[in-house]
Amino acid sequence: MIVAHNTVVSLSYVLYDADGVLIEKAEDPLVYLHGGHAGIFPLVEQALEGKAVGDTCQVRLTPADAFGEYDAELVRVEARDRFPAEVAVGMQFQGESSAQGEVMVYTVTDIADGKVVVDGNHPLAGQTLNFECTVAAVRAATQEELSHGHVHGAHGHHH
Ligand code: ZN
């Protein structure tokens, strides 16, 4: 079976930054529903179309293709007393929704002088990434997965 519309694809992958520095090596396979279900970056999906188990892909992702450009307006300075006592740099909080209605995740980047700096950018926003992957498995999606638009079972949604 090859990667095609409405197949469930398992990938092992490694993510590098533009200088070739390792960012993330997947411990578990990434499993997604192929065919425009927003399960993975569109450019990676394009590169995988027609591939079989054991095939590899290498895709260079600009910020726009991956986690977006860095947006300085997503950095906010808030009063310290709005946060739990144990607040620390690196903690993440869900914040108010964006204009698109998504829940934003803010990461604490600095704490000083009774203020907390939070950044709503994805940690990899603004970065060009090199995504290298190997196809570990391909199977047909079930009707239920197709109607939900995501993968069920191991490494997928449980509900
Ligand atoms: Zn579901």
PDB file of C-alpha atoms and ligand atoms in Angstrom:
ATOM      1  CA  MET A   1       0.000   0.000   0.000  1.00  0.00           C
ATOM      2  CA  ILE A   2       1.246   3.489  -0.793  1.00  0.00           C
ATOM      3  CA  VAL A   3       0.564   6.827   0.845  1.00  0.00           C
ATOM      4  CA  ALA A   4      -2.571   8.224  -0.766  1.00  0.00           C
ATOM      5  CA  HIS A   5      -5.741  10.108   0.081  1.00  0.00           C
ATOM      6  CA  ASN A   6      -7.437   8.640   3.172  1.00  0.00           C
ATOM      7  CA  THR A   7      -4.614   6.375   4.280  1.00  0.00           C
ATOM      8  CA  VAL A   8      -3.247   6.343   7.826  1.00  0.00           C
ATOM      9  CA  VAL A   9       0.510   6.928   7.723  1.00  0.00           C
ATOM     10  CA  SER A  10       3.038   6.212  10.484  1.00  0.00           C
ATOM     11  CA  LEU A  11       6.342   8.068  10.281  1.00  0.00           C
ATOM     12  CA  SER A  12       9.566   8.030  12.169  1.00  0.00           C
ATOM     13  CA  TYR A  13      11.067  11.483  11.897  1.00  0.00           C
ATOM     14  CA  VAL A  14      13.883  13.767  12.900  1.00  0.00           C
ATOM     15  CA  LEU A  15      13.584  17.536  12.995  1.00  0.00           C
ATOM     16  CA  TYR A  16      16.593  19.823  12.489  1.00  0.00           C
ATOM     17  CA  ASP A  17      16.911  23.574  12.415  1.00  0.00           C
ATOM     18  CA  ALA A  18      18.282  25.431   9.359  1.00  0.00           C
ATOM     19  CA  ASP A  19      21.862  24.891  10.592  1.00  0.00           C
ATOM     20  CA  GLY A  20      21.407  21.144  10.938  1.00  0.00           C
ATOM     21  CA  VAL A  21      21.147  21.186  14.736  1.00  0.00           C
ATOM     22  CA  LEU A  22      18.868  18.451  16.061  1.00  0.00           C
ATOM     23  CA  ILE A  23      15.618  19.795  17.532  1.00  0.00           C
ATOM     24  CA  GLU A  24      13.588  16.660  17.999  1.00  0.00           C
ATOM     25  CA  LYS A  25      13.935  12.968  17.301  1.00  0.00           C
ATOM     26  CA  ALA A  26      10.616  11.166  17.568  1.00  0.00           C
ATOM     27  CA  GLU A  27      10.481   8.449  20.235  1.00  0.00           C
ATOM     28  CA  ASP A  28       7.104   7.270  19.017  1.00  0.00           C
ATOM     29  CA  PRO A  29       5.961   7.264  15.421  1.00  0.00           C
ATOM     30  CA  LEU A  30       3.937  10.203  14.199  1.00  0.00           C
ATOM     31  CA  VAL A  31       0.622   8.829  12.929  1.00  0.00           C
ATOM     32  CA  TYR A  32      -1.651  10.968  10.785  1.00  0.00           C
ATOM     33  CA  LEU A  33      -4.537  10.759   8.368  1.00  0.00           C
ATOM     34  CA  HIS A  34      -3.253  11.594   4.883  1.00  0.00           C
ATOM     35  CA  GLY A  35      -5.259  13.667   2.437  1.00  0.00           C
ATOM     36  CA  GLY A  36      -5.756  17.236   3.572  1.00  0.00           C
ATOM     37  CA  HIS A  37      -7.058  16.557   7.087  1.00  0.00           C
ATOM     38  CA  ALA A  38      -4.515  18.969   8.602  1.00  0.00           C
ATOM     39  CA  GLY A  39      -2.770  16.074  10.361  1.00  0.00           C
ATOM     40  CA  ILE A  40       0.700  17.223   9.335  1.00  0.00           C
ATOM     41  CA  PHE A  41       2.396  20.109   7.498  1.00  0.00           C
ATOM     42  CA  PRO A  42       0.998  20.330   3.943  1.00  0.00           C
ATOM     43  CA  LEU A  43       4.469  20.294   2.342  1.00  0.00           C
ATOM     44  CA  VAL A  44       5.348  17.063   4.156  1.00  0.00           C
ATOM     45  CA  GLU A  45       2.074  15.562   3.025  1.00  0.00           C
ATOM     46  CA  GLN A  46       2.883  16.491  -0.580  1.00  0.00           C
ATOM     47  CA  ALA A  47       6.347  14.946  -0.307  1.00  0.00           C
ATOM     48  CA  LEU A  48       4.900  11.692   1.049  1.00  0.00           C
ATOM     49  CA  GLU A  49       2.221  11.235  -1.612  1.00  0.00           C
ATOM     50  CA  GLY A  50       2.857   7.923  -3.399  1.00  0.00           C
ATOM     51  CA  LYS A  51       5.574   6.728  -0.990  1.00  0.00           C
ATOM     52  CA  ALA A  52       5.722   3.194   0.408  1.00  0.00           C
ATOM     53  CA  VAL A  53       6.960   1.682   3.690  1.00  0.00           C
ATOM     54  CA  GLY A  54      10.703   2.249   4.018  1.00  0.00           C
ATOM     55  CA  ASP A  55      10.735   5.295   1.722  1.00  0.00           C
ATOM     56  CA  THR A  56      12.185   8.484   3.124  1.00  0.00           C
ATOM     57  CA  CYS A  57      11.468  12.157   2.645  1.00  0.00           C
ATOM     58  CA  GLN A  58      13.383  15.317   3.370  1.00  0.00           C
ATOM     59  CA  VAL A  59      11.455  18.568   3.428  1.00  0.00           C
ATOM     60  CA  ARG A  60      12.702  22.063   4.131  1.00  0.00           C
ATOM     61  CA  LEU A  61       9.995  24.085   5.873  1.00  0.00           C
ATOM     62  CA  THR A  62      10.061  27.861   6.002  1.00  0.00           C
ATOM     63  CA  PRO A  63       8.336  29.421   9.044  1.00  0.00           C
ATOM     64  CA  ALA A  64       5.224  29.974   6.914  1.00  0.00           C
ATOM     65  CA  ASP A  65       5.213  26.258   6.034  1.00  0.00           C
ATOM     66  CA  ALA A  66       5.658  25.190   9.662  1.00  0.00           C
ATOM     67  CA  PHE A  67       4.915  27.080  12.904  1.00  0.00           C
ATOM     68  CA  GLY A  68       4.511  30.579  11.474  1.00  0.00           C
ATOM     69  CA  GLU A  69       6.516  33.763  11.590  1.00  0.00           C
ATOM     70  CA  TYR A  70       7.488  35.104  14.987  1.00  0.00           C
ATOM     71  CA  ASP A  71       4.900  37.700  16.034  1.00  0.00           C
ATOM     72  CA  ALA A  72       6.176  40.232  18.556  1.00  0.00           C
ATOM     73  CA  GLU A  73       2.584  41.217  19.345  1.00  0.00           C
ATOM     74  CA  LEU A  74       2.045  37.825  20.968  1.00  0.00           C
ATOM     75  CA  VAL A  75       4.504  38.708  23.729  1.00  0.00           C
ATOM     76  CA  ARG A  76       2.711  40.114  26.776  1.00  0.00           C
ATOM     77  CA  VAL A  77       3.772  41.476  30.110  1.00  0.00           C
ATOM     78  CA  GLU A  78       1.336  40.590  32.887  1.00  0.00           C
ATOM     79  CA  ALA A  79       1.161  41.283  36.590  1.00  0.00           C
ATOM     80  CA  ARG A  80       2.820  38.556  38.702  1.00  0.00           C
ATOM     81  CA  ASP A  81      -0.284  38.181  40.903  1.00  0.00           C
ATOM     82  CA  ARG A  82      -2.327  36.907  37.960  1.00  0.00           C
ATOM     83  CA  PHE A  83      -0.250  33.681  38.057  1.00  0.00           C
ATOM     84  CA  PRO A  84       0.027  30.825  40.557  1.00  0.00           C
ATOM     85  CA  ALA A  85       2.705  31.227  43.219  1.00  0.00           C
ATOM     86  CA  GLU A  86       4.872  28.528  41.655  1.00  0.00           C
ATOM     87  CA  VAL A  87       5.061  30.239  38.245  1.00  0.00           C
ATOM     88  CA  ALA A  88       8.440  29.658  36.580  1.00  0.00           C
ATOM     89  CA  VAL A  89      10.137  30.278  33.245  1.00  0.00           C
ATOM     90  CA  GLY A  90       9.144  27.583  30.753  1.00  0.00           C
ATOM     91  CA  MET A  91       5.680  26.964  32.208  1.00  0.00           C
ATOM     92  CA  GLN A  92       2.811  27.097  29.758  1.00  0.00           C
ATOM     93  CA  PHE A  93      -0.655  28.518  30.252  1.00  0.00           C
ATOM     94  CA  GLN A  94      -3.724  28.519  28.078  1.00  0.00           C
ATOM     95  CA  GLY A  95      -4.763  32.050  27.398  1.00  0.00           C
ATOM     96  CA  GLU A  96      -7.533  33.910  25.698  1.00  0.00           C
ATOM     97  CA  SER A  97      -8.553  32.829  22.234  1.00  0.00           C
ATOM     98  CA  SER A  98      -6.983  34.330  19.153  1.00  0.00           C
ATOM     99  CA  ALA A  99      -9.030  36.223  16.566  1.00  0.00           C
ATOM    100  CA  GLN A 100      -9.458  32.868  14.795  1.00  0.00           C
ATOM    101  CA  GLY A 101     -11.089  31.423  17.912  1.00  0.00           C
ATOM    102  CA  GLU A 102      -8.241  29.087  18.848  1.00  0.00           C
ATOM    103  CA  VAL A 103      -7.080  28.721  22.424  1.00  0.00           C
ATOM    104  CA  MET A 104      -3.601  30.233  22.655  1.00  0.00           C
ATOM    105  CA  VAL A 105      -0.780  28.615  24.608  1.00  0.00           C
ATOM    106  CA  TYR A 106       1.510  31.114  26.310  1.00  0.00           C
ATOM    107  CA  THR A 107       4.980  30.170  27.513  1.00  0.00           C
ATOM    108  CA  VAL A 108       6.532  32.067  30.426  1.00  0.00           C
ATOM    109  CA  THR A 109       9.832  33.525  29.179  1.00  0.00           C
ATOM    110  CA  ASP A 110      10.813  35.895  32.007  1.00  0.00           C
ATOM    111  CA  ILE A 111       9.798  36.833  35.551  1.00  0.00           C
ATOM    112  CA  ALA A 112      11.057  40.067  37.132  1.00  0.00           C
ATOM    113  CA  ASP A 113       9.899  43.035  39.200  1.00  0.00           C
ATOM    114  CA  GLY A 114       6.415  41.726  39.858  1.00  0.00           C
ATOM    115  CA  LYS A 115       5.836  41.075  36.180  1.00  0.00           C
ATOM    116  CA  VAL A 116       5.635  37.915  34.112  1.00  0.00           C
ATOM    117  CA  VAL A 117       6.513  37.904  30.417  1.00  0.00           C
ATOM    118  CA  VAL A 118       4.543  35.381  28.387  1.00  0.00           C
ATOM    119  CA  ASP A 119       5.027  34.548  24.718  1.00  0.00           C
ATOM    120  CA  GLY A 120       2.152  33.204  22.622  1.00  0.00           C
ATOM    121  CA  ASN A 121       4.403  32.208  19.731  1.00  0.00           C
ATOM    122  CA  HIS A 122       5.042  28.514  19.148  1.00  0.00           C
ATOM    123  CA  PRO A 123       8.556  27.717  20.465  1.00  0.00           C
ATOM    124  CA  LEU A 124       9.601  27.009  16.847  1.00  0.00           C
ATOM    125  CA  ALA A 125       7.900  30.066  15.310  1.00  0.00           C
ATOM    126  CA  GLY A 126      10.176  31.990  12.968  1.00  0.00           C
ATOM    127  CA  GLN A 127      12.447  29.003  12.363  1.00  0.00           C
ATOM    128  CA  THR A 128      13.219  27.279   9.105  1.00  0.00           C
ATOM    129  CA  LEU A 129      13.143  23.543   9.759  1.00  0.00           C
ATOM    130  CA  ASN A 130      14.401  20.442   8.010  1.00  0.00           C
ATOM    131  CA  PHE A 131      12.021  17.540   8.467  1.00  0.00           C
ATOM    132  CA  GLU A 132      13.402  14.094   7.645  1.00  0.00           C
ATOM    133  CA  CYS A 133      11.154  11.085   7.852  1.00  0.00           C
ATOM    134  CA  THR A 134      10.823   7.421   6.976  1.00  0.00           C
ATOM    135  CA  VAL A 135       7.488   5.785   6.272  1.00  0.00           C
ATOM    136  CA  ALA A 136       7.010   3.095   8.931  1.00  0.00           C
ATOM    137  CA  ALA A 137       3.497   1.923   8.036  1.00  0.00           C
ATOM    138  CA  VAL A 138       0.581   2.716   5.747  1.00  0.00           C
ATOM    139  CA  ARG A 139      -2.960   1.386   6.074  1.00  0.00           C
ATOM    140  CA  ALA A 140      -6.409   2.324   4.846  1.00  0.00           C
ATOM    141  CA  ALA A 141      -8.321   4.617   7.186  1.00  0.00           C
ATOM    142  CA  THR A 142     -11.518   3.283   8.751  1.00  0.00           C
ATOM    143  CA  GLN A 143     -14.875   4.917   7.997  1.00  0.00           C
ATOM    144  CA  GLU A 144     -14.988   6.202  11.558  1.00  0.00           C
ATOM    145  CA  GLU A 145     -11.561   7.827  11.220  1.00  0.00           C
ATOM    146  CA  LEU A 146     -12.587   9.456   7.965  1.00  0.00           C
ATOM    147  CA  SER A 147     -15.793  10.837   9.462  1.00  0.00           C
ATOM    148  CA  HIS A 148     -13.840  12.253  12.427  1.00  0.00           C
ATOM    149  CA  GLY A 149     -10.941  13.517  10.317  1.00  0.00           C
ATOM    150  CA  HIS A 150      -8.279  11.989  12.564  1.00  0.00           C
ATOM    151  CA  VAL A 151      -6.605   8.711  13.459  1.00  0.00           C
ATOM    152  CA  HIS A 152      -7.855   6.433  16.233  1.00  0.00           C
ATOM    153  CA  GLY A 153      -6.018   3.827  18.298  1.00  0.00           C
ATOM    154  CA  ALA A 154      -2.319   3.675  19.163  1.00  0.00           C
ATOM    155  CA  HIS A 155      -0.768   7.155  18.834  1.00  0.00           C
ATOM    156  CA  GLY A 156      -4.108   8.539  17.647  1.00  0.00           C
ATOM    157  CA  HIS A 157      -7.179   9.894  19.374  1.00  0.00           C
ATOM    158  CA  HIS A 158      -8.754   7.898  22.186  1.00  0.00           C
ATOM    159  CA  HIS A 159     -12.380   8.703  22.778  1.00  0.00           C
TER     160      HIS A 159
HETATM  161 ZN    ZN B   1     -12.385  10.426  16.487  1.00  0.00          ZN
END
